[in-house]
Amino acid sequence: VPPLPREPRTPASEPMENVIGPDGKPILVPRSQSGGMTRASGANKPASGLEKRALNFFNRARQADTDLESMEAEIQQMGLGSQTAMAVLPNFLQSETGQQYTQAQRAFTEARLRKDSGAAIPEQEMERQRRIYFPQPGDSPEALAAKKAARARAIAGLEQSSGKLRDQTIA
């Protein structure tokens, strides 16, 4: 008995996303093309408390990153001594830019870490986060780019956690 003919096999296709189409009806589209579209499954459900909380942290981290970027060129133009002084001197001895930069670093770090723990962040952990995410005296251009990319990934993670609210961000 000859075997039954089979449908030709195709490589595994991209995952599909159930979204609301232009006519307001649910449609399936490849996940890579669903960015910015409203998901159909659960579209009428209100946002969860976790999504609202994540949106708050996402907005805070994104604003802090915007503030940091506006000051980074000035910070990088400081000499090694000025950058080191900014890292160790108390706030009242800092320049206005130094104070704002330190505040933006703290705001970013708190938004990133408090989402998970909700607790106060010890100074030792703040210092560790500074070394990971923010320019330090003597950083190479490659290290600076890697730190900027790390901040972008952290912000993207917070954005993802905000679920259906991700489009309701600050301008």
Tab-separated table of N, CA and C in Angstrom:
chain	number	residue	atom	x	y	z
A	1	VAL	N	0.858	-1.172	0.000
A	1	VAL	CA	0.000	0.000	0.000
A	1	VAL	C	0.906	1.238	0.000
A	2	PRO	N	0.703	2.109	-0.976
A	2	PRO	CA	1.546	3.307	-1.029
A	2	PRO	C	1.164	4.281	0.090
A	3	PRO	N	2.159	5.040	0.597
A	3	PRO	CA	1.850	5.997	1.671
A	3	PRO	C	0.971	7.131	1.150
A	4	LEU	N	0.227	7.714	2.047
A	4	LEU	CA	-0.630	8.842	1.698
A	4	LEU	C	0.223	10.081	1.417
A	5	PRO	N	-0.191	10.890	0.439
A	5	PRO	CA	0.581	12.116	0.181
A	5	PRO	C	0.459	13.072	1.371
A	6	ARG	N	1.529	13.784	1.638
A	6	ARG	CA	1.562	14.740	2.754
A	6	ARG	C	1.703	16.150	2.217
A	7	GLU	N	1.234	17.086	3.038
A	7	GLU	CA	1.439	18.492	2.722
A	7	GLU	C	2.934	18.773	2.847
A	8	PRO	N	3.490	19.583	1.948
A	8	PRO	CA	4.911	19.900	2.106
A	8	PRO	C	5.143	20.647	3.413
A	9	ARG	N	6.222	20.323	4.067
A	9	ARG	CA	6.559	20.976	5.332
A	9	ARG	C	7.234	22.311	5.056
A	10	THR	N	6.856	23.271	5.854
A	10	THR	CA	7.485	24.579	5.746
A	10	THR	C	8.237	24.839	7.042
A	11	PRO	N	9.271	25.664	6.973
A	11	PRO	CA	9.986	25.956	8.213
A	11	PRO	C	9.042	26.615	9.216
A	12	ALA	N	9.385	26.471	10.469
A	12	ALA	CA	8.553	27.083	11.520
A	12	ALA	C	8.397	28.566	11.225
A	13	SER	N	7.163	29.008	11.231
A	13	SER	CA	6.916	30.414	10.919
A	13	SER	C	7.016	31.254	12.184
A	14	GLU	N	7.061	32.550	11.973
A	14	GLU	CA	7.137	33.507	13.076
A	14	GLU	C	5.858	33.424	13.914
A	15	PRO	N	5.976	33.597	15.234
A	15	PRO	CA	4.768	33.596	16.074
A	15	PRO	C	3.806	34.694	15.633
A	16	MET	N	2.545	34.401	15.754
A	16	MET	CA	1.509	35.345	15.342
A	16	MET	C	0.925	36.036	16.578
A	17	GLU	N	0.397	37.199	16.370
A	17	GLU	CA	-0.194	38.006	17.433
A	17	GLU	C	-1.639	38.311	17.044
A	18	ASN	N	-2.568	38.160	17.986
A	18	ASN	CA	-3.971	38.473	17.766
A	18	ASN	C	-4.172	39.937	18.128
A	19	VAL	N	-4.434	40.795	17.107
A	19	VAL	CA	-4.559	42.238	17.321
A	19	VAL	C	-5.872	42.740	16.733
A	20	ILE	N	-6.206	43.971	17.070
A	20	ILE	CA	-7.392	44.621	16.515
A	20	ILE	C	-7.002	45.250	15.181
A	21	GLY	N	-7.695	44.872	14.118
A	21	GLY	CA	-7.424	45.401	12.785
A	21	GLY	C	-8.031	46.777	12.587
A	22	PRO	N	-7.786	47.388	11.407
A	22	PRO	CA	-8.296	48.738	11.138
A	22	PRO	C	-9.821	48.827	11.183
A	23	ASP	N	-10.485	47.695	10.909
A	23	ASP	CA	-11.945	47.696	10.928
A	23	ASP	C	-12.509	47.395	12.318
A	24	GLY	N	-11.616	47.271	13.327
A	24	GLY	CA	-12.053	47.008	14.695
A	24	GLY	C	-12.260	45.548	15.019
A	25	LYS	N	-11.966	44.658	14.073
A	25	LYS	CA	-12.127	43.219	14.294
A	25	LYS	C	-10.770	42.574	14.545
A	26	PRO	N	-10.768	41.485	15.321
A	26	PRO	CA	-9.498	40.798	15.588
A	26	PRO	C	-8.914	40.184	14.311
A	27	ILE	N	-7.600	40.307	14.160
A	27	ILE	CA	-6.878	39.679	13.050
A	27	ILE	C	-5.566	39.124	13.581
A	28	LEU	N	-4.993	38.163	12.849
A	28	LEU	CA	-3.685	37.622	13.189
A	28	LEU	C	-2.639	38.268	12.295
A	29	VAL	N	-1.567	38.748	12.909
A	29	VAL	CA	-0.452	39.310	12.152
A	29	VAL	C	0.843	38.756	12.746
A	30	PRO	N	1.925	38.708	11.961
A	30	PRO	CA	3.205	38.281	12.533
A	30	PRO	C	3.591	39.218	13.681
A	31	ARG	N	4.144	38.645	14.738
A	31	ARG	CA	4.495	39.425	15.923
A	31	ARG	C	5.400	40.607	15.572
A	32	SER	N	6.304	40.431	14.613
A	32	SER	CA	7.215	41.522	14.249
A	32	SER	C	6.476	42.710	13.637
A	33	GLN	N	5.252	42.500	13.186
A	33	GLN	CA	4.477	43.575	12.575
A	33	GLN	C	3.379	44.105	13.501
A	34	SER	N	3.321	43.602	14.731
A	34	SER	CA	2.224	43.976	15.624
A	34	SER	C	2.551	45.152	16.534
A	35	GLY	N	3.764	45.703	16.429
A	35	GLY	CA	4.153	46.822	17.296
A	35	GLY	C	3.187	47.990	17.172
A	36	GLY	N	2.746	48.508	18.290
A	36	GLY	CA	1.853	49.649	18.291
A	36	GLY	C	0.386	49.299	18.096
A	37	MET	N	0.088	48.041	17.766
A	37	MET	CA	-1.309	47.635	17.574
A	37	MET	C	-1.889	47.176	18.909
A	38	THR	N	-3.162	47.333	19.070
A	38	THR	CA	-3.846	46.888	20.284
A	38	THR	C	-4.067	45.394	20.203
A	39	ARG	N	-3.691	44.692	21.250
A	39	ARG	CA	-3.895	43.245	21.288
A	39	ARG	C	-5.383	42.954	21.426
A	40	ALA	N	-5.850	41.956	20.680
A	40	ALA	CA	-7.270	41.616	20.710
A	40	ALA	C	-7.612	40.823	21.961
A	41	SER	N	-6.748	39.894	22.345
A	41	SER	CA	-7.059	39.098	23.523
A	41	SER	C	-6.917	39.965	24.757
A	42	GLY	N	-7.964	40.127	25.474
A	42	GLY	CA	-7.965	40.933	26.685
A	42	GLY	C	-7.996	42.424	26.431
A	43	ALA	N	-8.302	42.824	25.215
A	43	ALA	CA	-8.273	44.246	24.881
A	43	ALA	C	-9.279	45.044	25.708
A	44	ASN	N	-10.355	44.412	26.129
A	44	ASN	CA	-11.371	45.132	26.889
A	44	ASN	C	-11.153	45.054	28.392
A	45	LYS	N	-10.161	44.296	28.818
A	45	LYS	CA	-9.876	44.198	30.243
A	45	LYS	C	-9.174	45.462	30.710
A	46	PRO	N	-9.487	45.911	31.924
A	46	PRO	CA	-8.748	47.066	32.439
A	46	PRO	C	-7.304	46.666	32.741
A	47	ALA	N	-6.426	47.649	32.742
A	47	ALA	CA	-5.026	47.391	33.047
A	47	ALA	C	-4.901	46.877	34.473
A	48	SER	N	-3.953	45.976	34.672
A	48	SER	CA	-3.746	45.441	36.015
A	48	SER	C	-2.960	46.438	36.858
A	49	GLY	N	-2.992	46.232	38.146
A	49	GLY	CA	-2.219	47.072	39.055
A	49	GLY	C	-0.732	46.986	38.764
A	50	LEU	N	-0.267	45.790	38.392
A	50	LEU	CA	1.147	45.620	38.057
A	50	LEU	C	1.520	46.414	36.812
A	51	GLU	N	0.617	46.450	35.819
A	51	GLU	CA	0.894	47.228	34.608
A	51	GLU	C	0.949	48.724	34.929
A	52	LYS	N	0.034	49.172	35.780
A	52	LYS	CA	0.034	50.591	36.164
A	52	LYS	C	1.313	50.951	36.917
A	53	ARG	N	1.712	50.080	37.811
A	53	ARG	CA	2.939	50.315	38.583
A	53	ARG	C	4.153	50.313	37.653
A	54	ALA	N	4.199	49.350	36.730
A	54	ALA	CA	5.320	49.282	35.786
A	54	ALA	C	5.363	50.515	34.894
A	55	LEU	N	4.197	51.020	34.481
A	55	LEU	CA	4.155	52.221	33.662
A	55	LEU	C	4.759	53.401	34.419
A	56	ASN	N	4.443	53.523	35.693
A	56	ASN	CA	5.003	54.592	36.512
A	56	ASN	C	6.531	54.497	36.545
A	57	PHE	N	7.057	53.310	36.789
A	57	PHE	CA	8.510	53.141	36.835
A	57	PHE	C	9.140	53.362	35.461
A	58	PHE	N	8.473	52.908	34.411
A	58	PHE	CA	8.973	53.128	33.045
A	58	PHE	C	9.075	54.619	32.752
A	59	ASN	N	8.021	55.371	33.056
A	59	ASN	CA	8.033	56.810	32.805
A	59	ASN	C	9.144	57.504	33.591
A	60	ARG	N	9.331	57.101	34.848
A	60	ARG	CA	10.378	57.709	35.671
A	60	ARG	C	11.765	57.396	35.122
A	61	ALA	N	11.994	56.154	34.726
A	61	ALA	CA	13.308	55.771	34.190
A	61	ALA	C	13.575	56.463	32.864
A	62	ARG	N	12.566	56.537	32.015
A	62	ARG	CA	12.752	57.173	30.714
A	62	ARG	C	13.039	58.666	30.862
A	63	GLN	N	12.328	59.342	31.781
A	63	GLN	CA	12.589	60.765	32.005
A	63	GLN	C	13.989	60.971	32.567
A	64	ALA	N	14.402	60.128	33.499
A	64	ALA	CA	15.748	60.236	34.069
A	64	ALA	C	16.798	60.041	32.978
A	65	ASP	N	16.581	59.088	32.084
A	65	ASP	CA	17.534	58.845	30.996
A	65	ASP	C	17.601	60.049	30.058
A	66	THR	N	16.469	60.648	29.770
A	66	THR	CA	16.442	61.857	28.938
A	66	THR	C	17.244	62.974	29.618
A	67	ASP	N	17.049	63.137	30.926
A	67	ASP	CA	17.798	64.143	31.680
A	67	ASP	C	19.301	63.845	31.645
A	68	LEU	N	19.655	62.575	31.830
A	68	LEU	CA	21.067	62.177	31.801
A	68	LEU	C	21.698	62.498	30.450
A	69	GLU	N	20.998	62.153	29.387
A	69	GLU	CA	21.550	62.377	28.048
A	69	GLU	C	21.781	63.857	27.775
A	70	SER	N	20.930	64.717	28.327
A	70	SER	CA	21.103	66.148	28.088
A	70	SER	C	22.349	66.687	28.789
A	71	MET	N	22.847	65.979	29.794
A	71	MET	CA	24.016	66.448	30.548
A	71	MET	C	25.293	65.676	30.237
A	72	GLU	N	25.187	64.530	29.569
A	72	GLU	CA	26.349	63.661	29.387
A	72	GLU	C	27.503	64.338	28.664
A	73	ALA	N	27.228	65.119	27.643
A	73	ALA	CA	28.314	65.768	26.904
A	73	ALA	C	29.108	66.686	27.834
A	74	GLU	N	28.398	67.439	28.669
A	74	GLU	CA	29.072	68.343	29.612
A	74	GLU	C	29.878	67.556	30.641
A	75	ILE	N	29.308	66.462	31.126
A	75	ILE	CA	29.998	65.630	32.117
A	75	ILE	C	31.260	65.031	31.499
A	76	GLN	N	31.158	64.539	30.263
A	76	GLN	CA	32.305	63.908	29.608
A	76	GLN	C	33.412	64.902	29.291
A	77	GLN	N	33.067	66.186	29.154
A	77	GLN	CA	34.082	67.200	28.887
A	77	GLN	C	34.842	67.602	30.148
A	78	MET	N	34.326	67.228	31.305
A	78	MET	CA	35.029	67.521	32.554
A	78	MET	C	36.320	66.706	32.576
A	79	GLY	N	37.310	67.233	33.229
A	79	GLY	CA	38.549	66.485	33.402
A	79	GLY	C	38.347	65.338	34.377
A	80	LEU	N	39.319	64.470	34.435
A	80	LEU	CA	39.255	63.318	35.323
A	80	LEU	C	39.085	63.749	36.780
A	81	GLY	N	39.798	64.813	37.175
A	81	GLY	CA	39.690	65.295	38.555
A	81	GLY	C	38.288	65.785	38.886
A	82	SER	N	37.668	66.524	37.965
A	82	SER	CA	36.311	67.044	38.196
A	82	SER	C	35.293	65.912	38.241
A	83	GLN	N	35.462	64.923	37.368
A	83	GLN	CA	34.532	63.790	37.379
A	83	GLN	C	34.680	62.989	38.669
A	84	THR	N	35.912	62.807	39.113
A	84	THR	CA	36.141	62.067	40.350
A	84	THR	C	35.566	62.836	41.537
A	85	ALA	N	35.783	64.141	41.551
A	85	ALA	CA	35.230	64.967	42.637
A	85	ALA	C	33.714	64.865	42.656
A	86	MET	N	33.094	64.848	41.473
A	86	MET	CA	31.641	64.744	41.398
A	86	MET	C	31.162	63.426	42.009
A	87	ALA	N	31.969	62.382	41.876
A	87	ALA	CA	31.573	61.076	42.386
A	87	ALA	C	31.733	60.959	43.899
A	88	VAL	N	32.618	61.788	44.506
A	88	VAL	CA	32.898	61.587	45.926
A	88	VAL	C	32.497	62.759	46.830
A	89	LEU	N	32.376	63.960	46.271
A	89	LEU	CA	32.054	65.109	47.113
A	89	LEU	C	30.586	65.107	47.521
A	90	PRO	N	30.289	65.664	48.702
A	90	PRO	CA	28.880	65.754	49.104
A	90	PRO	C	28.115	66.695	48.169
A	91	ASN	N	26.818	66.550	48.174
A	91	ASN	CA	25.948	67.277	47.248
A	91	ASN	C	26.145	68.797	47.310
A	92	PHE	N	26.293	69.367	48.490
A	92	PHE	CA	26.390	70.825	48.597
A	92	PHE	C	27.676	71.373	47.982
A	93	LEU	N	28.674	70.523	47.723
A	93	LEU	CA	29.906	70.969	47.075
A	93	LEU	C	29.897	70.704	45.558
A	94	GLN	N	28.811	70.169	45.070
A	94	GLN	CA	28.699	69.855	43.641
A	94	GLN	C	28.252	71.079	42.854
A	95	SER	N	28.597	71.083	41.571
A	95	SER	CA	28.059	72.101	40.665
A	95	SER	C	26.576	71.801	40.442
A	96	GLU	N	25.862	72.749	39.858
A	96	GLU	CA	24.441	72.528	39.536
A	96	GLU	C	24.291	71.319	38.617
A	97	THR	N	25.156	71.229	37.616
A	97	THR	CA	25.100	70.082	36.690
A	97	THR	C	25.387	68.785	37.431
A	98	GLY	N	26.376	68.813	38.318
A	98	GLY	CA	26.705	67.611	39.097
A	98	GLY	C	25.544	67.162	39.961
A	99	GLN	N	24.867	68.114	40.592
A	99	GLN	CA	23.714	67.771	41.421
A	99	GLN	C	22.585	67.177	40.575
A	100	GLN	N	22.314	67.795	39.429
A	100	GLN	CA	21.243	67.294	38.557
A	100	GLN	C	21.589	65.919	38.000
A	101	TYR	N	22.842	65.721	37.640
A	101	TYR	CA	23.268	64.437	37.085
A	101	TYR	C	23.134	63.334	38.139
A	102	THR	N	23.575	63.628	39.356
A	102	THR	CA	23.459	62.647	40.443
A	102	THR	C	21.990	62.324	40.716
A	103	GLN	N	21.134	63.345	40.699
A	103	GLN	CA	19.702	63.124	40.923
A	103	GLN	C	19.106	62.245	39.823
A	104	ALA	N	19.478	62.498	38.576
A	104	ALA	CA	18.959	61.695	37.467
A	104	ALA	C	19.441	60.245	37.578
A	105	GLN	N	20.682	60.046	37.987
A	105	GLN	CA	21.188	58.677	38.198
A	105	GLN	C	20.361	57.968	39.270
A	106	ARG	N	20.118	58.672	40.359
A	106	ARG	CA	19.334	58.089	41.459
A	106	ARG	C	17.911	57.770	41.007
A	107	ALA	N	17.287	58.682	40.273
A	107	ALA	CA	15.917	58.464	39.796
A	107	ALA	C	15.850	57.251	38.870
A	108	PHE	N	16.824	57.126	37.967
A	108	PHE	CA	16.847	55.973	37.058
A	108	PHE	C	16.999	54.678	37.856
A	109	THR	N	17.959	54.667	38.761
A	109	THR	CA	18.244	53.452	39.529
A	109	THR	C	17.062	53.066	40.412
A	110	GLU	N	16.452	54.036	41.054
A	110	GLU	CA	15.300	53.726	41.905
A	110	GLU	C	14.133	53.201	41.076
A	111	ALA	N	13.884	53.792	39.930
A	111	ALA	CA	12.793	53.302	39.075
A	111	ALA	C	13.058	51.872	38.646
A	112	ARG	N	14.293	51.571	38.327
A	112	ARG	CA	14.643	50.229	37.862
A	112	ARG	C	14.572	49.196	38.983
A	113	LEU	N	15.095	49.519	40.142
A	113	LEU	CA	15.176	48.532	41.220
A	113	LEU	C	13.930	48.454	42.084
A	114	ARG	N	13.249	49.561	42.306
A	114	ARG	CA	12.069	49.527	43.177
A	114	ARG	C	10.905	48.794	42.547
A	115	LYS	N	10.871	48.710	41.235
A	115	LYS	CA	9.808	47.950	40.580
A	115	LYS	C	9.800	46.520	41.106
A	116	ASP	N	10.988	45.966	41.300
A	116	ASP	CA	11.091	44.576	41.746
A	116	ASP	C	11.014	44.425	43.256
A	117	SER	N	11.682	45.317	43.989
A	117	SER	CA	11.760	45.112	45.431
A	117	SER	C	10.800	45.994	46.225
A	118	GLY	N	10.565	47.218	45.753
A	118	GLY	CA	9.736	48.147	46.497
A	118	GLY	C	10.439	48.754	47.698
A	119	ALA	N	11.626	48.254	48.012
A	119	ALA	CA	12.342	48.708	49.202
A	119	ALA	C	13.296	49.851	48.882
A	120	ALA	N	13.744	50.498	49.936
A	120	ALA	CA	14.781	51.524	49.787
A	120	ALA	C	16.049	50.844	49.275
A	121	ILE	N	16.841	51.592	48.544
A	121	ILE	CA	18.041	51.023	47.936
A	121	ILE	C	19.255	51.485	48.732
A	122	PRO	N	20.019	50.544	49.281
A	122	PRO	CA	21.195	50.922	50.061
A	122	PRO	C	22.232	51.642	49.189
A	123	GLU	N	23.014	52.512	49.788
A	123	GLU	CA	24.019	53.288	49.053
A	123	GLU	C	25.020	52.376	48.340
A	124	GLN	N	25.344	51.247	48.944
A	124	GLN	CA	26.266	50.291	48.319
A	124	GLN	C	25.701	49.800	46.982
A	125	GLU	N	24.400	49.535	46.933
A	125	GLU	CA	23.774	49.090	45.681
A	125	GLU	C	23.687	50.238	44.689
A	126	MET	N	23.422	51.450	45.163
A	126	MET	CA	23.406	52.616	44.266
A	126	MET	C	24.760	52.774	43.586
A	127	GLU	N	25.828	52.620	44.350
A	127	GLU	CA	27.175	52.757	43.784
A	127	GLU	C	27.433	51.665	42.739
A	128	ARG	N	26.993	50.459	43.012
A	128	ARG	CA	27.161	49.369	42.044
A	128	ARG	C	26.405	49.674	40.754
A	129	GLN	N	25.195	50.198	40.885
A	129	GLN	CA	24.391	50.544	39.711
A	129	GLN	C	25.029	51.692	38.925
A	130	ARG	N	25.643	52.655	39.622
A	130	ARG	CA	26.341	53.751	38.943
A	130	ARG	C	27.444	53.213	38.041
A	131	ARG	N	28.187	52.247	38.542
A	131	ARG	CA	29.289	51.678	37.752
A	131	ARG	C	28.770	50.915	36.543
A	132	ILE	N	27.592	50.310	36.657
A	132	ILE	CA	27.027	49.521	35.562
A	132	ILE	C	26.414	50.409	34.486
A	133	TYR	N	25.655	51.420	34.883
A	133	TYR	CA	24.809	52.158	33.933
A	133	TYR	C	25.283	53.561	33.546
A	134	PHE	N	26.219	54.142	34.288
A	134	PHE	CA	26.534	55.550	34.067
A	134	PHE	C	28.024	55.758	33.840
A	135	PRO	N	28.356	56.779	33.041
A	135	PRO	CA	29.770	57.063	32.775
A	135	PRO	C	30.562	57.258	34.064
A	136	GLN	N	31.760	56.692	34.054
A	136	GLN	CA	32.681	56.832	35.171
A	136	GLN	C	33.959	57.474	34.641
A	137	PRO	N	34.713	58.141	35.505
A	137	PRO	CA	35.965	58.739	35.056
A	137	PRO	C	36.850	57.703	34.354
A	138	GLY	N	37.314	58.060	33.165
A	138	GLY	CA	38.222	57.187	32.418
A	138	GLY	C	37.550	56.153	31.537
A	139	ASP	N	36.215	56.114	31.483
A	139	ASP	CA	35.534	55.145	30.613
A	139	ASP	C	35.916	55.382	29.155
A	140	SER	N	36.126	54.297	28.427
A	140	SER	CA	36.405	54.391	26.992
A	140	SER	C	35.111	54.693	26.245
A	141	PRO	N	35.208	55.158	24.997
A	141	PRO	CA	33.985	55.371	24.204
A	141	PRO	C	33.146	54.091	24.080
A	142	GLU	N	33.797	52.935	24.005
A	142	GLU	CA	33.074	51.667	23.915
A	142	GLU	C	32.310	51.386	25.203
A	143	ALA	N	32.949	51.670	26.346
A	143	ALA	CA	32.278	51.461	27.638
A	143	ALA	C	31.095	52.400	27.778
A	144	LEU	N	31.262	53.647	27.348
A	144	LEU	CA	30.155	54.614	27.407
A	144	LEU	C	28.979	54.146	26.558
A	145	ALA	N	29.263	53.638	25.355
A	145	ALA	CA	28.198	53.135	24.479
A	145	ALA	C	27.514	51.921	25.099
A	146	ALA	N	28.285	51.050	25.730
A	146	ALA	CA	27.708	49.854	26.360
A	146	ALA	C	26.805	50.242	27.533
A	147	LYS	N	27.203	51.243	28.290
A	147	LYS	CA	26.388	51.683	29.428
A	147	LYS	C	25.085	52.328	28.949
A	148	LYS	N	25.177	53.094	27.889
A	148	LYS	CA	23.970	53.702	27.315
A	148	LYS	C	23.026	52.609	26.812
A	149	ALA	N	23.585	51.577	26.155
A	149	ALA	CA	22.770	50.467	25.668
A	149	ALA	C	22.152	49.693	26.831
A	150	ALA	N	22.880	49.550	27.918
A	150	ALA	CA	22.346	48.848	29.098
A	150	ALA	C	21.163	49.610	29.679
A	151	ARG	N	21.263	50.942	29.714
A	151	ARG	CA	20.123	51.748	30.194
A	151	ARG	C	18.929	51.566	29.265
A	152	ALA	N	19.187	51.564	27.963
A	152	ALA	CA	18.089	51.390	26.998
A	152	ALA	C	17.403	50.041	27.195
A	153	ARG	N	18.188	48.983	27.448
A	153	ARG	CA	17.592	47.651	27.682
A	153	ARG	C	16.762	47.644	28.959
A	154	ALA	N	17.257	48.307	30.006
A	154	ALA	CA	16.507	48.373	31.273
A	154	ALA	C	15.183	49.106	31.069
A	155	ILE	N	15.222	50.190	30.310
A	155	ILE	CA	14.002	50.952	30.038
A	155	ILE	C	13.038	50.120	29.200
A	156	ALA	N	13.558	49.402	28.209
A	156	ALA	CA	12.705	48.550	27.370
A	156	ALA	C	12.030	47.462	28.210
A	157	GLY	N	12.739	46.935	29.193
A	157	GLY	CA	12.139	45.936	30.081
A	157	GLY	C	11.002	46.519	30.899
A	158	LEU	N	11.185	47.741	31.393
A	158	LEU	CA	10.109	48.402	32.138
A	158	LEU	C	8.927	48.694	31.224
A	159	GLU	N	9.221	49.100	29.985
A	159	GLU	CA	8.152	49.368	29.024
A	159	GLU	C	7.354	48.092	28.754
A	160	GLN	N	8.052	46.985	28.555
A	160	GLN	CA	7.391	45.705	28.295
A	160	GLN	C	6.492	45.316	29.458
A	161	SER	N	6.941	45.567	30.680
A	161	SER	CA	6.159	45.226	31.877
A	161	SER	C	4.883	46.044	31.998
A	162	SER	N	4.838	47.197	31.333
A	162	SER	CA	3.645	48.037	31.447
A	162	SER	C	2.510	47.550	30.558
A	163	GLY	N	2.748	46.475	29.797
A	163	GLY	CA	1.695	45.816	29.035
A	163	GLY	C	0.918	46.749	28.132
A	164	LYS	N	-0.405	46.672	28.238
A	164	LYS	CA	-1.274	47.457	27.355
A	164	LYS	C	-1.172	48.953	27.603
A	165	LEU	N	-0.557	49.352	28.698
A	165	LEU	CA	-0.420	50.775	29.011
A	165	LEU	C	0.821	51.391	28.374
A	166	ARG	N	1.652	50.599	27.712
A	166	ARG	CA	2.936	51.090	27.235
A	166	ARG	C	2.830	52.301	26.313
A	167	ASP	N	1.693	52.483	25.666
A	167	ASP	CA	1.534	53.637	24.801
A	167	ASP	C	1.161	54.901	25.569
A	168	GLN	N	0.852	54.756	26.853
A	168	GLN	CA	0.461	55.900	27.674
A	168	GLN	C	1.669	56.410	28.444
A	169	THR	N	2.688	56.818	27.722
A	169	THR	CA	3.915	57.271	28.351
A	169	THR	C	4.033	58.769	28.255
A	170	ILE	N	4.972	59.299	29.005
A	170	ILE	CA	5.202	60.740	28.960
A	170	ILE	C	5.822	61.125	27.636
A	171	ALA	N	5.584	62.328	27.228
A	171	ALA	CA	6.124	62.802	25.945
A	171	ALA	C	7.571	63.155	26.061
